[in-house]
PDB file of C-alpha atoms and ligand atoms in Angstrom:
ATOM      1  CA  MET A   5       0.000   0.000   0.000  1.00  0.00           C
ATOM      2  CA  THR A   6       2.226   2.785  -1.278  1.00  0.00           C
ATOM      3  CA  ASP A   7      -0.266   5.645  -1.391  1.00  0.00           C
ATOM      4  CA  ALA A   8      -1.117   5.387   2.327  1.00  0.00           C
ATOM      5  CA  VAL A   9      -0.184   8.354   4.513  1.00  0.00           C
ATOM      6  CA  LEU A  10       0.689   5.901   7.269  1.00  0.00           C
ATOM      7  CA  ASP A  11       1.539   2.256   6.694  1.00  0.00           C
ATOM      8  CA  LEU A  12       2.622   0.203   9.692  1.00  0.00           C
ATOM      9  CA  GLY A  13       3.738  -3.409   9.174  1.00  0.00           C
ATOM     10  CA  ASN A  14       4.123  -5.533  12.321  1.00  0.00           C
ATOM     11  CA  VAL A  15       5.392  -2.677  14.460  1.00  0.00           C
ATOM     12  CA  SER A  16       6.486  -3.409  18.033  1.00  0.00           C
ATOM     13  CA  VAL A  17       7.708  -1.040  20.743  1.00  0.00           C
ATOM     14  CA  THR A  18       9.439  -1.959  23.985  1.00  0.00           C
ATOM     15  CA  TYR A  19      10.344   0.258  26.921  1.00  0.00           C
ATOM     16  CA  SER A  20      13.081  -1.009  29.177  1.00  0.00           C
ATOM     17  CA  GLY A  21      11.358  -3.112  31.799  1.00  0.00           C
ATOM     18  CA  VAL A  22       8.052  -3.409  29.894  1.00  0.00           C
ATOM     19  CA  ALA A  23       7.709  -6.475  27.636  1.00  0.00           C
ATOM     20  CA  ARG A  24       6.154  -5.161  24.397  1.00  0.00           C
ATOM     21  CA  ALA A  25       4.005  -2.079  24.975  1.00  0.00           C
ATOM     22  CA  VAL A  26       3.049  -2.329  21.275  1.00  0.00           C
ATOM     23  CA  ALA A  27       3.125  -5.761  19.668  1.00  0.00           C
ATOM     24  CA  ASP A  28       3.012  -6.553  15.929  1.00  0.00           C
ATOM     25  CA  VAL A  29       0.699  -3.732  14.961  1.00  0.00           C
ATOM     26  CA  SER A  30      -0.253  -3.407  11.293  1.00  0.00           C
ATOM     27  CA  LEU A  31      -2.351  -0.392  10.373  1.00  0.00           C
ATOM     28  CA  THR A  32      -2.817   1.909   7.399  1.00  0.00           C
ATOM     29  CA  VAL A  33      -4.316   5.373   7.130  1.00  0.00           C
ATOM     30  CA  ARG A  34      -5.072   6.574   3.608  1.00  0.00           C
ATOM     31  CA  PRO A  35      -5.217  10.205   2.479  1.00  0.00           C
ATOM     32  CA  GLY A  36      -8.275  11.964   3.889  1.00  0.00           C
ATOM     33  CA  GLU A  37      -9.287   8.990   6.027  1.00  0.00           C
ATOM     34  CA  VAL A  38     -10.107   9.240   9.732  1.00  0.00           C
ATOM     35  CA  VAL A  39      -9.041   6.129  11.631  1.00  0.00           C
ATOM     36  CA  GLY A  40      -9.830   5.600  15.288  1.00  0.00           C
ATOM     37  CA  LEU A  41      -7.613   3.787  17.745  1.00  0.00           C
ATOM     38  CA  ILE A  42      -9.508   2.640  20.810  1.00  0.00           C
ATOM     39  CA  GLY A  43      -8.476   0.615  23.827  1.00  0.00           C
ATOM     40  CA  GLU A  44      -8.278   0.663  27.586  1.00  0.00           C
ATOM     41  CA  SER A  45      -5.668   2.552  29.580  1.00  0.00           C
ATOM     42  CA  GLY A  46      -2.200   1.063  29.103  1.00  0.00           C
ATOM     43  CA  SER A  47      -3.077  -0.772  25.865  1.00  0.00           C
ATOM     44  CA  GLY A  48      -0.324   1.069  23.970  1.00  0.00           C
ATOM     45  CA  LYS A  49      -2.203   3.759  22.036  1.00  0.00           C
ATOM     46  CA  SER A  50       0.011   6.709  22.996  1.00  0.00           C
ATOM     47  CA  THR A  51       3.149   4.605  22.644  1.00  0.00           C
ATOM     48  CA  LEU A  52       2.159   3.802  19.070  1.00  0.00           C
ATOM     49  CA  ALA A  53       1.401   7.487  18.350  1.00  0.00           C
ATOM     50  CA  HIS A  54       4.702   8.642  19.815  1.00  0.00           C
ATOM     51  CA  SER A  55       6.643   6.031  17.848  1.00  0.00           C
ATOM     52  CA  ILE A  56       5.230   7.454  14.599  1.00  0.00           C
ATOM     53  CA  LEU A  57       6.548  10.917  15.436  1.00  0.00           C
ATOM     54  CA  GLY A  58       9.868   9.783  16.912  1.00  0.00           C
ATOM     55  CA  LEU A  59       8.768  11.076  20.326  1.00  0.00           C
ATOM     56  CA  LEU A  60       9.520   7.990  22.427  1.00  0.00           C
ATOM     57  CA  PRO A  61      11.809   8.445  25.446  1.00  0.00           C
ATOM     58  CA  PRO A  62      15.410   7.194  25.331  1.00  0.00           C
ATOM     59  CA  GLY A  63      15.576   3.468  25.987  1.00  0.00           C
ATOM     60  CA  ALA A  64      12.427   2.709  23.997  1.00  0.00           C
ATOM     61  CA  ALA A  65      13.018   0.491  20.966  1.00  0.00           C
ATOM     62  CA  VAL A  66      10.895   0.260  17.828  1.00  0.00           C
ATOM     63  CA  SER A  67      11.063  -2.708  15.449  1.00  0.00           C
ATOM     64  CA  GLY A  68       8.978  -4.249  12.683  1.00  0.00           C
ATOM     65  CA  ASP A  69       8.746  -4.884   8.955  1.00  0.00           C
ATOM     66  CA  HIS A  70       8.078  -1.279   7.961  1.00  0.00           C
ATOM     67  CA  MET A  71       6.730   1.946   9.359  1.00  0.00           C
ATOM     68  CA  ARG A  72       6.097   4.332   6.486  1.00  0.00           C
ATOM     69  CA  LEU A  73       4.993   7.873   7.133  1.00  0.00           C
ATOM     70  CA  ALA A  74       4.295   9.857   3.942  1.00  0.00           C
ATOM     71  CA  GLY A  75       6.497   7.392   2.059  1.00  0.00           C
ATOM     72  CA  THR A  76       9.535   7.490   4.404  1.00  0.00           C
ATOM     73  CA  ASP A  77      10.293   4.352   6.400  1.00  0.00           C
ATOM     74  CA  ILE A  78      10.879   5.560   9.956  1.00  0.00           C
ATOM     75  CA  LEU A  79      12.531   2.255  10.876  1.00  0.00           C
ATOM     76  CA  THR A  80      15.472   2.926   8.564  1.00  0.00           C
ATOM     77  CA  ALA A  81      15.470   6.753   8.449  1.00  0.00           C
ATOM     78  CA  SER A  82      17.987   8.865  10.402  1.00  0.00           C
ATOM     79  CA  ALA A  83      16.896  10.860  13.460  1.00  0.00           C
ATOM     80  CA  ARG A  84      17.337  13.971  11.339  1.00  0.00           C
ATOM     81  CA  ASP A  85      15.027  12.678   8.597  1.00  0.00           C
ATOM     82  CA  ILE A  86      12.424  11.701  11.191  1.00  0.00           C
ATOM     83  CA  ALA A  87      12.587  15.173  12.734  1.00  0.00           C
ATOM     84  CA  ALA A  88      12.029  16.646   9.267  1.00  0.00           C
ATOM     85  CA  LEU A  89       8.792  14.635   8.965  1.00  0.00           C
ATOM     86  CA  ARG A  90       7.361  16.275  12.074  1.00  0.00           C
ATOM     87  CA  GLY A  91       5.122  19.029  10.795  1.00  0.00           C
ATOM     88  CA  PRO A  92       4.861  18.418   7.040  1.00  0.00           C
ATOM     89  CA  ALA A  93       4.155  14.678   7.300  1.00  0.00           C
ATOM     90  CA  ALA A  94       2.489  14.413  10.689  1.00  0.00           C
ATOM     91  CA  ALA A  95       1.535  16.686  13.552  1.00  0.00           C
ATOM     92  CA  MET A  96       0.021  15.824  16.891  1.00  0.00           C
ATOM     93  CA  VAL A  97      -2.660  17.212  19.164  1.00  0.00           C
ATOM     94  CA  PHE A  98      -2.272  16.129  22.787  1.00  0.00           C
ATOM     95  CA  GLN A  99      -4.765  15.410  25.531  1.00  0.00           C
ATOM     96  CA  ASN A 100      -3.882  18.340  27.731  1.00  0.00           C
ATOM     97  CA  PRO A 101      -3.779  21.617  25.797  1.00  0.00           C
ATOM     98  CA  MET A 102      -2.293  23.390  28.847  1.00  0.00           C
ATOM     99  CA  ALA A 103       0.809  21.200  28.539  1.00  0.00           C
ATOM    100  CA  THR A 104       1.127  21.843  24.791  1.00  0.00           C
ATOM    101  CA  PHE A 105       2.074  25.502  25.224  1.00  0.00           C
ATOM    102  CA  SER A 106       4.666  27.264  27.328  1.00  0.00           C
ATOM    103  CA  PRO A 107       3.015  29.547  29.896  1.00  0.00           C
ATOM    104  CA  LEU A 108       5.762  32.131  29.383  1.00  0.00           C
ATOM    105  CA  HIS A 109       5.152  33.134  25.774  1.00  0.00           C
ATOM    106  CA  THR A 110       2.172  34.481  23.874  1.00  0.00           C
ATOM    107  CA  ILE A 111       0.078  32.211  21.677  1.00  0.00           C
ATOM    108  CA  GLY A 112       1.237  34.196  18.634  1.00  0.00           C
ATOM    109  CA  SER A 113       4.943  33.858  19.308  1.00  0.00           C
ATOM    110  CA  GLN A 114       4.587  30.117  19.911  1.00  0.00           C
ATOM    111  CA  LEU A 115       2.611  29.597  16.717  1.00  0.00           C
ATOM    112  CA  THR A 116       5.181  31.674  14.821  1.00  0.00           C
ATOM    113  CA  ASP A 117       7.838  29.256  16.109  1.00  0.00           C
ATOM    114  CA  PHE A 118       5.810  26.389  14.618  1.00  0.00           C
ATOM    115  CA  LEU A 119       6.477  27.994  11.216  1.00  0.00           C
ATOM    116  CA  TRP A 120      10.259  28.164  11.641  1.00  0.00           C
ATOM    117  CA  ARG A 121      10.843  26.084   8.533  1.00  0.00           C
ATOM    118  CA  ASP A 122       9.286  28.751   6.362  1.00  0.00           C
ATOM    119  CA  ARG A 123      12.194  31.138   6.047  1.00  0.00           C
ATOM    120  CA  ALA A 124      10.797  32.852   2.957  1.00  0.00           C
ATOM    121  CA  SER A 125       7.815  34.526   4.671  1.00  0.00           C
ATOM    122  CA  SER A 126       8.083  37.673   6.760  1.00  0.00           C
ATOM    123  CA  ARG A 127       6.937  37.791  10.397  1.00  0.00           C
ATOM    124  CA  ARG A 128       4.046  39.937   9.254  1.00  0.00           C
ATOM    125  CA  ASP A 129       2.941  37.321   6.700  1.00  0.00           C
ATOM    126  CA  LYS A 130       3.190  34.602   9.315  1.00  0.00           C
ATOM    127  CA  ARG A 131       1.134  36.690  11.718  1.00  0.00           C
ATOM    128  CA  LEU A 132      -1.617  37.037   9.115  1.00  0.00           C
ATOM    129  CA  ARG A 133      -1.572  33.295   8.370  1.00  0.00           C
ATOM    130  CA  ILE A 134      -1.761  32.448  12.064  1.00  0.00           C
ATOM    131  CA  ILE A 135      -4.645  34.837  12.667  1.00  0.00           C
ATOM    132  CA  GLU A 136      -6.454  33.275   9.725  1.00  0.00           C
ATOM    133  CA  ALA A 137      -5.796  29.774  11.103  1.00  0.00           C
ATOM    134  CA  LEU A 138      -7.094  30.824  14.539  1.00  0.00           C
ATOM    135  CA  ALA A 139     -10.241  32.213  12.929  1.00  0.00           C
ATOM    136  CA  GLU A 140     -10.713  28.966  10.966  1.00  0.00           C
ATOM    137  CA  ALA A 141     -10.410  27.052  14.231  1.00  0.00           C
ATOM    138  CA  GLY A 142     -13.336  29.067  15.594  1.00  0.00           C
ATOM    139  CA  ILE A 143     -11.358  31.412  17.843  1.00  0.00           C
ATOM    140  CA  SER A 144     -13.235  34.671  18.255  1.00  0.00           C
ATOM    141  CA  ASP A 145     -11.233  37.895  18.123  1.00  0.00           C
ATOM    142  CA  PRO A 146      -8.134  36.113  16.763  1.00  0.00           C
ATOM    143  CA  GLN A 147      -6.026  39.317  16.640  1.00  0.00           C
ATOM    144  CA  ALA A 148      -6.366  39.744  20.388  1.00  0.00           C
ATOM    145  CA  ARG A 149      -5.768  36.011  21.021  1.00  0.00           C
ATOM    146  CA  PHE A 150      -2.524  36.216  19.038  1.00  0.00           C
ATOM    147  CA  ASP A 151      -1.113  38.434  21.780  1.00  0.00           C
ATOM    148  CA  ALA A 152      -2.708  36.512  24.670  1.00  0.00           C
ATOM    149  CA  TYR A 153      -0.921  34.097  27.000  1.00  0.00           C
ATOM    150  CA  PRO A 154      -2.162  30.478  27.280  1.00  0.00           C
ATOM    151  CA  PHE A 155      -3.579  31.014  30.799  1.00  0.00           C
ATOM    152  CA  GLU A 156      -5.926  33.660  29.417  1.00  0.00           C
ATOM    153  CA  LEU A 157      -7.749  31.023  27.344  1.00  0.00           C
ATOM    154  CA  SER A 158     -10.095  28.238  28.488  1.00  0.00           C
ATOM    155  CA  GLY A 159      -9.076  24.584  27.986  1.00  0.00           C
ATOM    156  CA  GLY A 160     -11.454  24.193  25.038  1.00  0.00           C
ATOM    157  CA  MET A 161     -10.198  27.399  23.423  1.00  0.00           C
ATOM    158  CA  LEU A 162      -6.603  26.294  23.900  1.00  0.00           C
ATOM    159  CA  GLN A 163      -7.375  22.934  22.312  1.00  0.00           C
ATOM    160  CA  ARG A 164      -8.732  24.825  19.289  1.00  0.00           C
ATOM    161  CA  VAL A 165      -5.447  26.722  19.187  1.00  0.00           C
ATOM    162  CA  SER A 166      -3.426  23.490  19.260  1.00  0.00           C
ATOM    163  CA  ILE A 167      -5.498  22.070  16.403  1.00  0.00           C
ATOM    164  CA  ALA A 168      -4.927  25.324  14.479  1.00  0.00           C
ATOM    165  CA  ALA A 169      -1.205  25.071  15.254  1.00  0.00           C
ATOM    166  CA  ALA A 170      -1.002  21.474  14.039  1.00  0.00           C
ATOM    167  CA  LEU A 171      -2.821  22.298  10.796  1.00  0.00           C
ATOM    168  CA  LEU A 172      -0.674  25.401  10.171  1.00  0.00           C
ATOM    169  CA  MET A 173       2.106  22.988   9.277  1.00  0.00           C
ATOM    170  CA  LYS A 174      -0.174  21.419   6.631  1.00  0.00           C
ATOM    171  CA  PRO A 175       0.515  17.843   7.746  1.00  0.00           C
ATOM    172  CA  ALA A 176      -0.606  14.870   5.669  1.00  0.00           C
ATOM    173  CA  LEU A 177      -1.581  13.153   8.939  1.00  0.00           C
ATOM    174  CA  LEU A 178      -2.967  14.645  12.126  1.00  0.00           C
ATOM    175  CA  ILE A 179      -2.562  12.430  15.181  1.00  0.00           C
ATOM    176  CA  ALA A 180      -4.979  13.395  17.949  1.00  0.00           C
ATOM    177  CA  ASP A 181      -4.316  11.628  21.271  1.00  0.00           C
ATOM    178  CA  GLU A 182      -7.459  11.900  23.389  1.00  0.00           C
ATOM    179  CA  PRO A 183      -8.003  15.512  22.275  1.00  0.00           C
ATOM    180  CA  THR A 184     -11.300  15.850  24.133  1.00  0.00           C
ATOM    181  CA  THR A 185     -10.692  13.778  27.276  1.00  0.00           C
ATOM    182  CA  ALA A 186      -9.687  16.797  29.380  1.00  0.00           C
ATOM    183  CA  LEU A 187     -12.717  18.817  28.246  1.00  0.00           C
ATOM    184  CA  ASP A 188     -16.334  18.907  29.352  1.00  0.00           C
ATOM    185  CA  VAL A 189     -19.034  17.376  27.177  1.00  0.00           C
ATOM    186  CA  THR A 190     -20.060  20.644  25.485  1.00  0.00           C
ATOM    187  CA  MET A 191     -16.463  21.472  24.600  1.00  0.00           C
ATOM    188  CA  GLU A 192     -15.939  17.929  23.409  1.00  0.00           C
ATOM    189  CA  ALA A 193     -18.846  18.220  20.980  1.00  0.00           C
ATOM    190  CA  GLN A 194     -17.482  21.535  19.696  1.00  0.00           C
ATOM    191  CA  ILE A 195     -13.976  20.162  19.169  1.00  0.00           C
ATOM    192  CA  LEU A 196     -15.306  17.116  17.305  1.00  0.00           C
ATOM    193  CA  HIS A 197     -17.420  19.402  15.142  1.00  0.00           C
ATOM    194  CA  LEU A 198     -14.343  21.510  14.425  1.00  0.00           C
ATOM    195  CA  MET A 199     -12.284  18.448  13.498  1.00  0.00           C
ATOM    196  CA  ARG A 200     -14.979  17.290  11.096  1.00  0.00           C
ATOM    197  CA  GLN A 201     -15.079  20.740   9.472  1.00  0.00           C
ATOM    198  CA  LEU A 202     -11.297  20.980   9.165  1.00  0.00           C
ATOM    199  CA  ARG A 203     -11.074  17.495   7.773  1.00  0.00           C
ATOM    200  CA  ALA A 204     -13.639  18.377   5.092  1.00  0.00           C
ATOM    201  CA  ARG A 205     -11.853  21.628   4.279  1.00  0.00           C
ATOM    202  CA  THR A 206      -8.230  20.461   4.301  1.00  0.00           C
ATOM    203  CA  GLY A 207      -8.530  16.754   3.447  1.00  0.00           C
ATOM    204  CA  VAL A 208      -6.065  15.919   6.231  1.00  0.00           C
ATOM    205  CA  ALA A 209      -5.953  12.273   7.303  1.00  0.00           C
ATOM    206  CA  VAL A 210      -6.521  11.731  11.025  1.00  0.00           C
ATOM    207  CA  LEU A 211      -5.490   9.065  13.503  1.00  0.00           C
ATOM    208  CA  MET A 212      -7.856   9.632  16.407  1.00  0.00           C
ATOM    209  CA  ILE A 213      -7.012   8.027  19.729  1.00  0.00           C
ATOM    210  CA  SER A 214      -9.790   7.716  22.269  1.00  0.00           C
ATOM    211  CA  HIS A 215     -11.151   5.712  25.162  1.00  0.00           C
ATOM    212  CA  GLN A 216     -14.644   6.657  24.139  1.00  0.00           C
ATOM    213  CA  LEU A 217     -16.620   4.751  21.551  1.00  0.00           C
ATOM    214  CA  GLY A 218     -18.898   7.776  21.214  1.00  0.00           C
ATOM    215  CA  VAL A 219     -15.992   9.924  20.022  1.00  0.00           C
ATOM    216  CA  ILE A 220     -14.892   7.255  17.542  1.00  0.00           C
ATOM    217  CA  ALA A 221     -18.419   6.787  16.219  1.00  0.00           C
ATOM    218  CA  GLU A 222     -18.781  10.539  15.791  1.00  0.00           C
ATOM    219  CA  ILE A 223     -15.813  11.127  13.544  1.00  0.00           C
ATOM    220  CA  CYS A 224     -14.098   7.956  12.260  1.00  0.00           C
ATOM    221  CA  ASP A 225     -14.410   5.931   9.050  1.00  0.00           C
ATOM    222  CA  ARG A 226     -12.511   2.943  10.399  1.00  0.00           C
ATOM    223  CA  VAL A 227     -11.526   1.839  13.874  1.00  0.00           C
ATOM    224  CA  ALA A 228      -8.778  -0.383  15.264  1.00  0.00           C
ATOM    225  CA  VAL A 229      -9.302  -1.894  18.692  1.00  0.00           C
ATOM    226  CA  MET A 230      -6.155  -2.223  20.788  1.00  0.00           C
ATOM    227  CA  TYR A 231      -5.771  -4.592  23.675  1.00  0.00           C
ATOM    228  CA  ALA A 232      -2.525  -5.209  25.567  1.00  0.00           C
ATOM    229  CA  GLY A 233      -0.356  -3.794  22.795  1.00  0.00           C
ATOM    230  CA  ARG A 234      -2.068  -5.619  19.941  1.00  0.00           C
ATOM    231  CA  ILE A 235      -4.739  -4.649  17.467  1.00  0.00           C
ATOM    232  CA  VAL A 236      -7.307  -7.334  18.140  1.00  0.00           C
ATOM    233  CA  GLU A 237      -9.828  -6.171  15.572  1.00  0.00           C
ATOM    234  CA  GLN A 238     -10.150  -3.472  12.903  1.00  0.00           C
ATOM    235  CA  GLY A 239     -12.661  -2.485  10.263  1.00  0.00           C
ATOM    236  CA  LYS A 240     -15.378  -0.029   9.311  1.00  0.00           C
ATOM    237  CA  VAL A 241     -16.871   1.673  12.362  1.00  0.00           C
ATOM    238  CA  GLU A 242     -20.445   0.567  11.623  1.00  0.00           C
ATOM    239  CA  ALA A 243     -19.364  -3.034  11.042  1.00  0.00           C
ATOM    240  CA  ILE A 244     -17.355  -3.242  14.263  1.00  0.00           C
ATOM    241  CA  PHE A 245     -20.110  -1.618  16.317  1.00  0.00           C
ATOM    242  CA  ALA A 246     -22.852  -3.720  14.768  1.00  0.00           C
ATOM    243  CA  ASP A 247     -21.031  -7.029  14.944  1.00  0.00           C
ATOM    244  CA  PRO A 248     -17.898  -7.008  17.134  1.00  0.00           C
ATOM    245  CA  GLN A 249     -15.914 -10.217  16.687  1.00  0.00           C
ATOM    246  CA  HIS A 250     -13.425 -10.001  19.529  1.00  0.00           C
ATOM    247  CA  PRO A 251     -14.535 -10.509  23.154  1.00  0.00           C
ATOM    248  CA  TYR A 252     -12.653  -7.395  24.234  1.00  0.00           C
ATOM    249  CA  THR A 253     -14.556  -5.278  21.705  1.00  0.00           C
ATOM    250  CA  ARG A 254     -17.813  -6.787  22.947  1.00  0.00           C
ATOM    251  CA  ALA A 255     -16.866  -6.014  26.523  1.00  0.00           C
ATOM    252  CA  LEU A 256     -15.989  -2.462  25.464  1.00  0.00           C
ATOM    253  CA  LEU A 257     -19.371  -1.967  23.817  1.00  0.00           C
ATOM    254  CA  ALA A 258     -21.206  -3.446  26.792  1.00  0.00           C
ATOM    255  CA  CYS A 259     -19.251  -1.150  29.128  1.00  0.00           C
ATOM    256  CA  GLU A 260     -20.010   1.940  27.114  1.00  0.00           C
ATOM    257  CA  LEU A 261     -23.723   1.241  27.310  1.00  0.00           C
ATOM    258  CA  SER A 262     -23.581   0.900  31.089  1.00  0.00           C
ATOM    259  CA  LEU A 263     -21.453   4.057  31.292  1.00  0.00           C
ATOM    260  CA  VAL A 264     -24.019   6.023  29.352  1.00  0.00           C
ATOM    261  CA  GLU A 265     -26.548   4.962  31.964  1.00  0.00           C
ATOM    262  CA  SER A 266     -24.290   5.820  34.912  1.00  0.00           C
ATOM    263  CA  GLY A 267     -23.035   9.099  33.422  1.00  0.00           C
ATOM    264  CA  ALA A 268     -19.342   8.131  33.711  1.00  0.00           C
ATOM    265  CA  THR A 269     -16.948   9.138  30.927  1.00  0.00           C
ATOM    266  CA  ARG A 270     -14.053   6.717  31.366  1.00  0.00           C
ATOM    267  CA  LEU A 271     -13.883   3.063  30.485  1.00  0.00           C
ATOM    268  CA  PRO A 272     -13.011   0.728  33.302  1.00  0.00           C
ATOM    269  CA  VAL A 273     -10.267  -1.866  32.796  1.00  0.00           C
ATOM    270  CA  ILE A 274     -11.726  -5.044  31.400  1.00  0.00           C
ATOM    271  CA  ASP A 275     -11.175  -8.198  33.427  1.00  0.00           C
ATOM    272  CA  TRP A 276      -8.956 -10.352  31.239  1.00  0.00           C
ATOM    273  CA  GLN A 277     -10.120 -13.660  32.656  1.00  0.00           C
ATOM    274  CA  GLU A 278     -13.728 -12.667  32.067  1.00  0.00           C
ATOM    275  CA  ALA A 279     -12.871 -11.784  28.460  1.00  0.00           C
ATOM    276  CA  GLY A 280     -11.048 -15.111  28.082  1.00  0.00           C
ATOM    277  CA  ARG A 281     -14.005 -17.063  29.457  1.00  0.00           C
ATOM    278  CA  ALA A 282     -16.343 -15.180  27.123  1.00  0.00           C
ATOM    279  CA  SER A 283     -14.139 -16.050  24.160  1.00  0.00           C
ATOM    280  CA  GLU A 284     -14.070 -19.735  25.099  1.00  0.00           C
ATOM    281  CA  GLN A 285     -17.829 -19.746  25.163  1.00  0.00           C
ATOM    282  CA  ASP A 286     -18.034 -17.867  21.892  1.00  0.00           C
ATOM    283  CA  GLY A 287     -15.314 -19.881  20.193  1.00  0.00           C
ATOM    284  CA  VAL A 288     -13.344 -16.697  19.360  1.00  0.00           C
ATOM    285  CA  ASP A 289      -9.562 -16.784  19.441  1.00  0.00           C
ATOM    286  CA  THR A 290      -8.093 -14.691  22.255  1.00  0.00           C
ATOM    287  CA  PRO A 291      -4.434 -13.605  22.149  1.00  0.00           C
ATOM    288  CA  ALA A 292      -2.181 -14.736  24.997  1.00  0.00           C
ATOM    289  CA  ARG A 293      -2.064 -12.348  27.915  1.00  0.00           C
ATOM    290  CA  PRO A 294       1.250 -10.492  27.515  1.00  0.00           C
ATOM    291  CA  ALA A 295       3.695 -10.245  30.400  1.00  0.00           C
ATOM    292  CA  SER A 296       3.565  -6.434  30.181  1.00  0.00           C
ATOM    293  CA  LEU A 297       0.272  -6.504  32.025  1.00  0.00           C
ATOM    294  CA  GLY A 298       1.784  -8.238  35.045  1.00  0.00           C
ATOM    295  CA  ASP A 299      -0.140 -10.774  37.065  1.00  0.00           C
ATOM    296  CA  ALA A 300      -2.720  -8.497  38.590  1.00  0.00           C
ATOM    297  CA  ALA A 301      -5.759 -10.376  37.309  1.00  0.00           C
TER     298      ALA A 301
HETATM  299  N1  LIG B  24       7.840   6.169  29.310  1.00  0.00           N
HETATM  300  C1  LIG B  24       7.511   4.912  29.614  1.00  0.00           C
HETATM  301  N2  LIG B  24       8.390   4.070  30.183  1.00  0.00           N
HETATM  302  C2  LIG B  24       8.067   2.785  30.471  1.00  0.00           C
HETATM  303  N3  LIG B  24       6.852   2.257  30.236  1.00  0.00           N
HETATM  304  C3  LIG B  24       5.916   3.044  29.672  1.00  0.00           C
HETATM  305  C4  LIG B  24       6.186   4.416  29.339  1.00  0.00           C
HETATM  306  N4  LIG B  24       5.059   4.952  28.783  1.00  0.00           N
HETATM  307  C5  LIG B  24       4.137   3.969  28.787  1.00  0.00           C
HETATM  308  N5  LIG B  24       4.651   2.830  29.318  1.00  0.00           N
HETATM  309  C6  LIG B  24       3.940   1.534  29.445  1.00  0.00           C
HETATM  310  O1  LIG B  24       3.593   1.105  28.140  1.00  0.00           O
HETATM  311  C7  LIG B  24       2.285   0.531  28.136  1.00  0.00           C
HETATM  312  C8  LIG B  24       1.396   1.295  27.148  1.00  0.00           C
HETATM  313  O2  LIG B  24       1.201   2.625  27.657  1.00  0.00           O
HETATM  314  P1  LIG B  24       0.509   3.764  26.809  1.00  0.00           P
HETATM  315  O3  LIG B  24       0.702   5.040  27.550  1.00  0.00           O
HETATM  316  O4  LIG B  24       0.993   3.697  25.412  1.00  0.00           O
HETATM  317  O5  LIG B  24      -1.028   3.322  26.852  1.00  0.00           O
HETATM  318  P2  LIG B  24      -2.335   4.119  26.424  1.00  0.00           P
HETATM  319  O6  LIG B  24      -3.166   3.128  25.658  1.00  0.00           O
HETATM  320  O7  LIG B  24      -1.976   5.381  25.750  1.00  0.00           O
HETATM  321  O8  LIG B  24      -3.033   4.400  27.825  1.00  0.00           O
HETATM  322  P3  LIG B  24      -3.961   5.647  28.267  1.00  0.00           P
HETATM  323  O9  LIG B  24      -5.301   5.358  27.691  1.00  0.00           O
HETATM  324  O10 LIG B  24      -3.955   5.586  29.759  1.00  0.00           O
HETATM  325  O11 LIG B  24      -3.360   6.913  27.743  1.00  0.00           O
HETATM  326  C9  LIG B  24       1.829   0.557  29.584  1.00  0.00           C
HETATM  327  O12 LIG B  24       2.138  -0.700  30.141  1.00  0.00           O
HETATM  328  C10 LIG B  24       2.636   1.669  30.196  1.00  0.00           C
HETATM  329  O13 LIG B  24       2.811   1.455  31.571  1.00  0.00           O
HETATM  330 MG1  LIG B  25      -2.371   7.408  26.180  1.00  0.00          MG
END
């Protein structure tokens, strides 16, 4: 699959002391496609995202058959080439918008820094582009926000700014790691609406990481379900929701329904032995429990 924006073939990631945090993951994201990555806490979603952008901490090791981002194989590229992909090939929106920005500098100066590669444009041109991007991200009074400090904006507003910042670099792939988890429900709906609009306008491909099936259903074309470092199931969102094959996916769907009733927003950790028993009854193949989860169950 050469025209994919992201093409992962059997990718694994280990941290020192953790047996594979990501294990044999194969996943593609095509131009303009929105792919969801869902799974419980600790299943390896952020690790996978960070490996794509070369953001893993020292000591983490990535291996696999191939890991192509916008045509470059990250597994064989130099650190310098990987750094050059950050921005034009892929940009990331993080869970906590407060942590994305330095509290010491204005929004405008930080977004100008995002455009450091563009040496041909003047500061004035960059300012105009940034103000336009802020307006497109639904920020009211963007001129004034340009000169504001992060603490002067609400969490939802700041998340709009980080989406604007990511898209300023015109990436082929936007990776959003739980972009709405830190926000209230109203803000969450607004951010998802914004992402849908921006996707339609810019054609950017998105890898959307979430705990919440509702978020995935809202915005994604396809979804991959991660469990203990592996993708246990992937396919079209409607197909997976209508007829989940893997016991973990079934447990996830059952959980979400009970959460809707109880008003909670986070998925509990699924009991592995329960999932295993369910799979025996259903005759579905369950992957071996990896050592990285410890022996807590
Ligand atoms: N910097 C690190 N050093 C060592 N182990 C790590 C590190 N970051 C994550 N891990 C481990 O790797 C595994 C996957 O973690 P990861 O953060 O990728 O999961 P996640 O699916 O993003 O979880 P969450 O939904 O809570 O964000 C876990 O076992 C975690 O403890
Ligand atoms: Mg995470």
